[in-house]
């Protein structure tokens, strides 16, 4: 996608130290199944003016974890097109506020009966 959009400088962040170091060429890829992927990354990397691979510890990568969880919950047919997500980073965290309420001990029809609603069916 970045190649199609003529991106020249690319920062790739991941939470696997092994994969990042292999992509950077610091560590060797020995798994026979991963070697074609490594070569593909090397070939794609040549198409950018600069490319950087950075490891983000999993404990600092809540956004990726949330997106991965969301993605695992959605069915994805192979012929579907998924538009890119636009993610904004805010200066402050968003918080979910909870309201504690006393349990409702009345039956579901209590308010209707109290107000004098009648079934006109």
Coordinates of C-alpha atoms in Angstrom, one line a residue:
X1 CA 0.0 0.0 0.0
X2 CA 2.8 2.4 0.9
X3 CA 4.5 1.7 -2.5
X4 CA 1.3 2.5 -4.3
X5 CA 1.0 5.8 -2.4
X6 CA 4.6 6.7 -3.3
X7 CA 5.8 6.7 0.3
X8 CA 9.5 7.3 0.5
X9 CA 10.3 6.9 4.2
X10 CA 8.7 4.2 6.2
X11 CA 8.7 3.3 9.9
X12 CA 7.6 -0.3 10.7
X13 CA 6.9 -1.1 14.3
X14 CA 6.4 -4.5 15.7
X15 CA 6.3 -6.3 19.1
X16 CA 8.4 -9.3 18.1
X17 CA 12.1 -8.6 18.8
X18 CA 13.0 -11.7 16.8
X19 CA 11.2 -10.6 13.7
X20 CA 12.4 -6.9 13.9
X21 CA 16.0 -8.0 14.3
X22 CA 15.7 -10.4 11.4
X23 CA 14.2 -7.7 9.2
X24 CA 17.0 -5.3 10.2
X25 CA 19.6 -8.0 9.2
X26 CA 21.0 -8.1 12.8
X27 CA 19.9 -11.8 13.2
X28 CA 19.8 -14.6 10.7
X29 CA 16.5 -16.2 9.6
X30 CA 17.0 -20.0 9.8
X31 CA 13.4 -21.3 9.7
X32 CA 12.9 -22.6 6.1
X33 CA 9.3 -21.3 6.1
X34 CA 10.4 -17.8 7.0
X35 CA 13.2 -17.3 4.5
X36 CA 10.9 -16.4 1.6
X37 CA 9.2 -13.8 3.7
X38 CA 12.6 -12.4 4.7
X39 CA 13.7 -12.1 1.1
X40 CA 10.3 -10.5 0.2
X41 CA 10.9 -7.9 3.0
X42 CA 14.4 -7.2 1.6
X43 CA 13.1 -6.7 -1.9
X44 CA 10.3 -4.4 -0.8
X45 CA 12.8 -2.4 1.4
X46 CA 14.8 -1.5 -1.6
X47 CA 11.8 0.5 -3.0
X48 CA 12.0 3.1 -0.2
X49 CA 14.4 5.9 0.3
X50 CA 14.6 5.0 4.0
X51 CA 13.0 2.3 6.0
X52 CA 13.3 1.7 9.8
X53 CA 12.2 -1.3 11.8
X54 CA 11.5 -0.5 15.5
X55 CA 10.5 -3.0 18.3
X56 CA 7.8 -1.8 20.6
X57 CA 7.5 -3.9 23.8
X58 CA 4.1 -5.6 24.0
X59 CA 3.4 -3.8 27.3
X60 CA 3.6 -0.5 25.4
X61 CA 1.5 -1.6 22.5
X62 CA -2.1 -1.5 23.7
X63 CA -3.4 -0.1 20.4
X64 CA -2.0 -3.0 18.4
X65 CA -3.4 -5.5 21.0
X66 CA -6.9 -3.8 20.8
X67 CA -6.8 -3.9 17.0
X68 CA -5.7 -7.5 16.9
X69 CA -8.5 -8.4 19.3
X70 CA -11.0 -6.6 17.2
X71 CA -9.8 -8.2 14.0
X72 CA -10.0 -11.7 15.5
X73 CA -13.7 -11.1 16.3
X74 CA -14.7 -10.2 12.7
X75 CA -15.4 -12.6 9.9
X76 CA -13.2 -11.8 6.9
X77 CA -14.1 -13.3 3.5
X78 CA -11.2 -13.5 1.2
X79 CA -12.8 -11.3 -1.5
X80 CA -13.8 -8.4 0.9
X81 CA -12.2 -5.0 0.7
X82 CA -11.4 -3.4 4.0
X83 CA -10.8 0.4 4.1
X84 CA -7.8 1.6 6.1
X85 CA -8.5 2.8 9.6
X86 CA -7.7 6.3 10.5
X87 CA -6.3 6.5 14.0
X88 CA -5.8 9.7 15.9
X89 CA -3.6 10.0 18.9
X90 CA -5.0 12.3 21.5
X91 CA -3.1 14.3 24.1
X92 CA -5.1 12.7 26.8
X93 CA -6.5 9.3 27.4
X94 CA -10.2 8.6 27.0
X95 CA -11.8 6.9 29.9
X96 CA -15.0 4.9 30.2
X97 CA -17.1 6.2 33.1
X98 CA -19.3 3.7 34.9
X99 CA -22.4 4.5 36.8
X100 CA -23.4 2.4 39.7
X101 CA -27.1 1.9 39.9
X102 CA -29.2 0.1 42.4
X103 CA -30.6 -3.2 41.0
X104 CA -34.1 -2.9 39.6
X105 CA -36.3 -5.2 41.6
X106 CA -39.5 -4.3 39.8
X107 CA -40.9 -6.5 37.0
X108 CA -40.4 -5.3 33.4
X109 CA -44.0 -4.0 33.1
X110 CA -43.9 -2.0 36.4
X111 CA -43.6 1.5 34.7
X112 CA -46.3 0.8 32.2
X113 CA -48.7 -0.5 34.9
X114 CA -47.9 2.5 37.1
X115 CA -48.6 5.0 34.3
X116 CA -51.8 3.3 33.4
X117 CA -50.7 2.1 30.0
X118 CA -53.0 -0.6 28.5
X119 CA -52.5 -3.1 25.8
X120 CA -54.8 -2.0 22.9
X121 CA -54.0 -5.0 20.6

